[in-house]
């Protein structure tokens, strides 16, 4: 819910999105909870947001959803939304 970043299902965060800038380097990323063991979040305040929960695709859809199930549809949607072509390399350098 606004003003919080990420993807939310009601008051529970499904996907965290972040940007870090430092030492003239910008990095960014996201964490999409597919089949995450959500019990670990009982021991912390996720993303520093008191009173907010965390959820996963598996919990919301009511069946086991793995990263391998969601990776290609996610990448296809990313390319469509950002009007880009993803290039994959065996050498990350």
PDB file of C-alpha atoms in Angstrom:
ATOM      1  CA  UNK A   1       0.000   0.000   0.000  1.00  0.00           C
ATOM      2  CA  UNK A   2       1.279   3.507  -0.705  1.00  0.00           C
ATOM      3  CA  UNK A   3       3.733   4.925   0.181  1.00  0.00           C
ATOM      4  CA  UNK A   4       5.581   1.589   0.490  1.00  0.00           C
ATOM      5  CA  UNK A   5       7.613   0.152  -2.382  1.00  0.00           C
ATOM      6  CA  UNK A   6       7.305  -3.377  -3.659  1.00  0.00           C
ATOM      7  CA  UNK A   7       4.374  -5.544  -4.640  1.00  0.00           C
ATOM      8  CA  UNK A   8       1.656  -5.954  -2.041  1.00  0.00           C
ATOM      9  CA  UNK A   9      -1.309  -8.245  -1.465  1.00  0.00           C
ATOM     10  CA  UNK A  10      -3.383  -6.285   1.035  1.00  0.00           C
ATOM     11  CA  UNK A  11      -1.087  -5.561   3.991  1.00  0.00           C
ATOM     12  CA  UNK A  12       1.432  -8.268   3.076  1.00  0.00           C
ATOM     13  CA  UNK A  13       4.480  -7.751   0.900  1.00  0.00           C
ATOM     14  CA  UNK A  14       4.883 -10.238  -1.945  1.00  0.00           C
ATOM     15  CA  UNK A  15       7.924  -8.697  -3.631  1.00  0.00           C
ATOM     16  CA  UNK A  16      10.624  -6.363  -2.333  1.00  0.00           C
ATOM     17  CA  UNK A  17      12.282  -3.904  -4.705  1.00  0.00           C
ATOM     18  CA  UNK A  18      15.464  -2.053  -3.845  1.00  0.00           C
ATOM     19  CA  UNK A  19      18.115   0.321  -5.134  1.00  0.00           C
ATOM     20  CA  UNK A  20      21.481   0.984  -3.524  1.00  0.00           C
ATOM     21  CA  UNK A  21      23.908   3.736  -4.488  1.00  0.00           C
ATOM     22  CA  UNK A  22      27.422   3.969  -3.124  1.00  0.00           C
ATOM     23  CA  UNK A  23      31.049   4.345  -4.191  1.00  0.00           C
ATOM     24  CA  UNK A  24      29.940   5.446  -7.676  1.00  0.00           C
ATOM     25  CA  UNK A  25      28.081   2.147  -8.163  1.00  0.00           C
ATOM     26  CA  UNK A  26      24.345   1.680  -8.431  1.00  0.00           C
ATOM     27  CA  UNK A  27      22.847  -1.733  -7.832  1.00  0.00           C
ATOM     28  CA  UNK A  28      19.246  -2.790  -7.849  1.00  0.00           C
ATOM     29  CA  UNK A  29      17.216  -5.903  -7.421  1.00  0.00           C
ATOM     30  CA  UNK A  30      14.060  -7.568  -6.332  1.00  0.00           C
ATOM     31  CA  UNK A  31      12.996 -10.497  -4.209  1.00  0.00           C
ATOM     32  CA  UNK A  32       9.809 -12.234  -5.312  1.00  0.00           C
ATOM     33  CA  UNK A  33       8.576 -14.693  -2.698  1.00  0.00           C
ATOM     34  CA  UNK A  34       7.593 -17.826  -4.595  1.00  0.00           C
ATOM     35  CA  UNK A  35       7.724 -20.715  -2.116  1.00  0.00           C
ATOM     36  CA  UNK A  36       9.522 -18.980   0.733  1.00  0.00           C
ATOM     37  CA  UNK A  37       9.338 -20.383   4.271  1.00  0.00           C
ATOM     38  CA  UNK A  38       7.484 -17.415   5.728  1.00  0.00           C
ATOM     39  CA  UNK A  39       7.988 -18.494   9.346  1.00  0.00           C
ATOM     40  CA  UNK A  40      11.441 -16.867   9.309  1.00  0.00           C
ATOM     41  CA  UNK A  41       9.743 -13.478   9.003  1.00  0.00           C
ATOM     42  CA  UNK A  42       8.227 -14.000  12.479  1.00  0.00           C
ATOM     43  CA  UNK A  43      11.679 -13.250  13.940  1.00  0.00           C
ATOM     44  CA  UNK A  44      12.269  -9.889  12.246  1.00  0.00           C
ATOM     45  CA  UNK A  45      10.479  -6.721  11.191  1.00  0.00           C
ATOM     46  CA  UNK A  46      10.496  -7.250   7.402  1.00  0.00           C
ATOM     47  CA  UNK A  47      11.797  -4.221   5.536  1.00  0.00           C
ATOM     48  CA  UNK A  48      11.540  -2.281   8.810  1.00  0.00           C
ATOM     49  CA  UNK A  49       7.758  -1.991   8.404  1.00  0.00           C
ATOM     50  CA  UNK A  50       6.052  -2.631  11.745  1.00  0.00           C
ATOM     51  CA  UNK A  51       2.603  -4.163  11.519  1.00  0.00           C
ATOM     52  CA  UNK A  52       2.959  -5.330   7.918  1.00  0.00           C
ATOM     53  CA  UNK A  53       3.137  -8.950   6.809  1.00  0.00           C
ATOM     54  CA  UNK A  54       4.900 -10.983   4.170  1.00  0.00           C
ATOM     55  CA  UNK A  55       3.305 -13.402   1.738  1.00  0.00           C
ATOM     56  CA  UNK A  56       4.305 -15.626  -1.176  1.00  0.00           C
ATOM     57  CA  UNK A  57       2.882 -16.709  -4.504  1.00  0.00           C
ATOM     58  CA  UNK A  58       2.410 -20.214  -3.082  1.00  0.00           C
ATOM     59  CA  UNK A  59       0.405 -18.880  -0.139  1.00  0.00           C
ATOM     60  CA  UNK A  60      -1.711 -16.543  -2.254  1.00  0.00           C
ATOM     61  CA  UNK A  61      -2.442 -19.095  -5.007  1.00  0.00           C
ATOM     62  CA  UNK A  62      -2.940 -22.015  -2.661  1.00  0.00           C
ATOM     63  CA  UNK A  63      -0.444 -24.332  -4.373  1.00  0.00           C
ATOM     64  CA  UNK A  64       3.331 -24.760  -4.543  1.00  0.00           C
ATOM     65  CA  UNK A  65       4.916 -22.236  -6.939  1.00  0.00           C
ATOM     66  CA  UNK A  66       8.672 -22.598  -7.500  1.00  0.00           C
ATOM     67  CA  UNK A  67      11.117 -20.124  -9.000  1.00  0.00           C
ATOM     68  CA  UNK A  68      11.413 -22.371 -12.074  1.00  0.00           C
ATOM     69  CA  UNK A  69       7.628 -22.071 -12.576  1.00  0.00           C
ATOM     70  CA  UNK A  70       7.661 -18.296 -12.519  1.00  0.00           C
ATOM     71  CA  UNK A  71      11.046 -17.315 -13.991  1.00  0.00           C
ATOM     72  CA  UNK A  72      10.216 -17.368 -17.713  1.00  0.00           C
ATOM     73  CA  UNK A  73       6.805 -15.647 -17.386  1.00  0.00           C
ATOM     74  CA  UNK A  74       8.459 -13.034 -15.162  1.00  0.00           C
ATOM     75  CA  UNK A  75      11.253 -12.380 -17.673  1.00  0.00           C
ATOM     76  CA  UNK A  76       8.758 -12.207 -20.558  1.00  0.00           C
ATOM     77  CA  UNK A  77       6.648  -9.662 -18.669  1.00  0.00           C
ATOM     78  CA  UNK A  78       9.742  -7.646 -17.712  1.00  0.00           C
ATOM     79  CA  UNK A  79      10.748  -7.340 -21.373  1.00  0.00           C
ATOM     80  CA  UNK A  80       7.233  -6.307 -22.368  1.00  0.00           C
ATOM     81  CA  UNK A  81       6.760  -3.720 -19.601  1.00  0.00           C
ATOM     82  CA  UNK A  82      10.201  -2.152 -20.028  1.00  0.00           C
ATOM     83  CA  UNK A  83      10.241  -2.523 -23.833  1.00  0.00           C
ATOM     84  CA  UNK A  84      13.656  -4.159 -23.809  1.00  0.00           C
ATOM     85  CA  UNK A  85      15.460  -7.346 -24.760  1.00  0.00           C
ATOM     86  CA  UNK A  86      17.272  -9.296 -22.080  1.00  0.00           C
ATOM     87  CA  UNK A  87      20.708 -10.622 -22.968  1.00  0.00           C
ATOM     88  CA  UNK A  88      22.107 -13.589 -21.082  1.00  0.00           C
ATOM     89  CA  UNK A  89      25.771 -14.423 -20.757  1.00  0.00           C
ATOM     90  CA  UNK A  90      27.570 -17.379 -19.238  1.00  0.00           C
ATOM     91  CA  UNK A  91      30.263 -14.962 -18.011  1.00  0.00           C
ATOM     92  CA  UNK A  92      28.768 -12.357 -15.624  1.00  0.00           C
ATOM     93  CA  UNK A  93      31.920 -10.235 -16.000  1.00  0.00           C
TER      94      UNK A  93
END
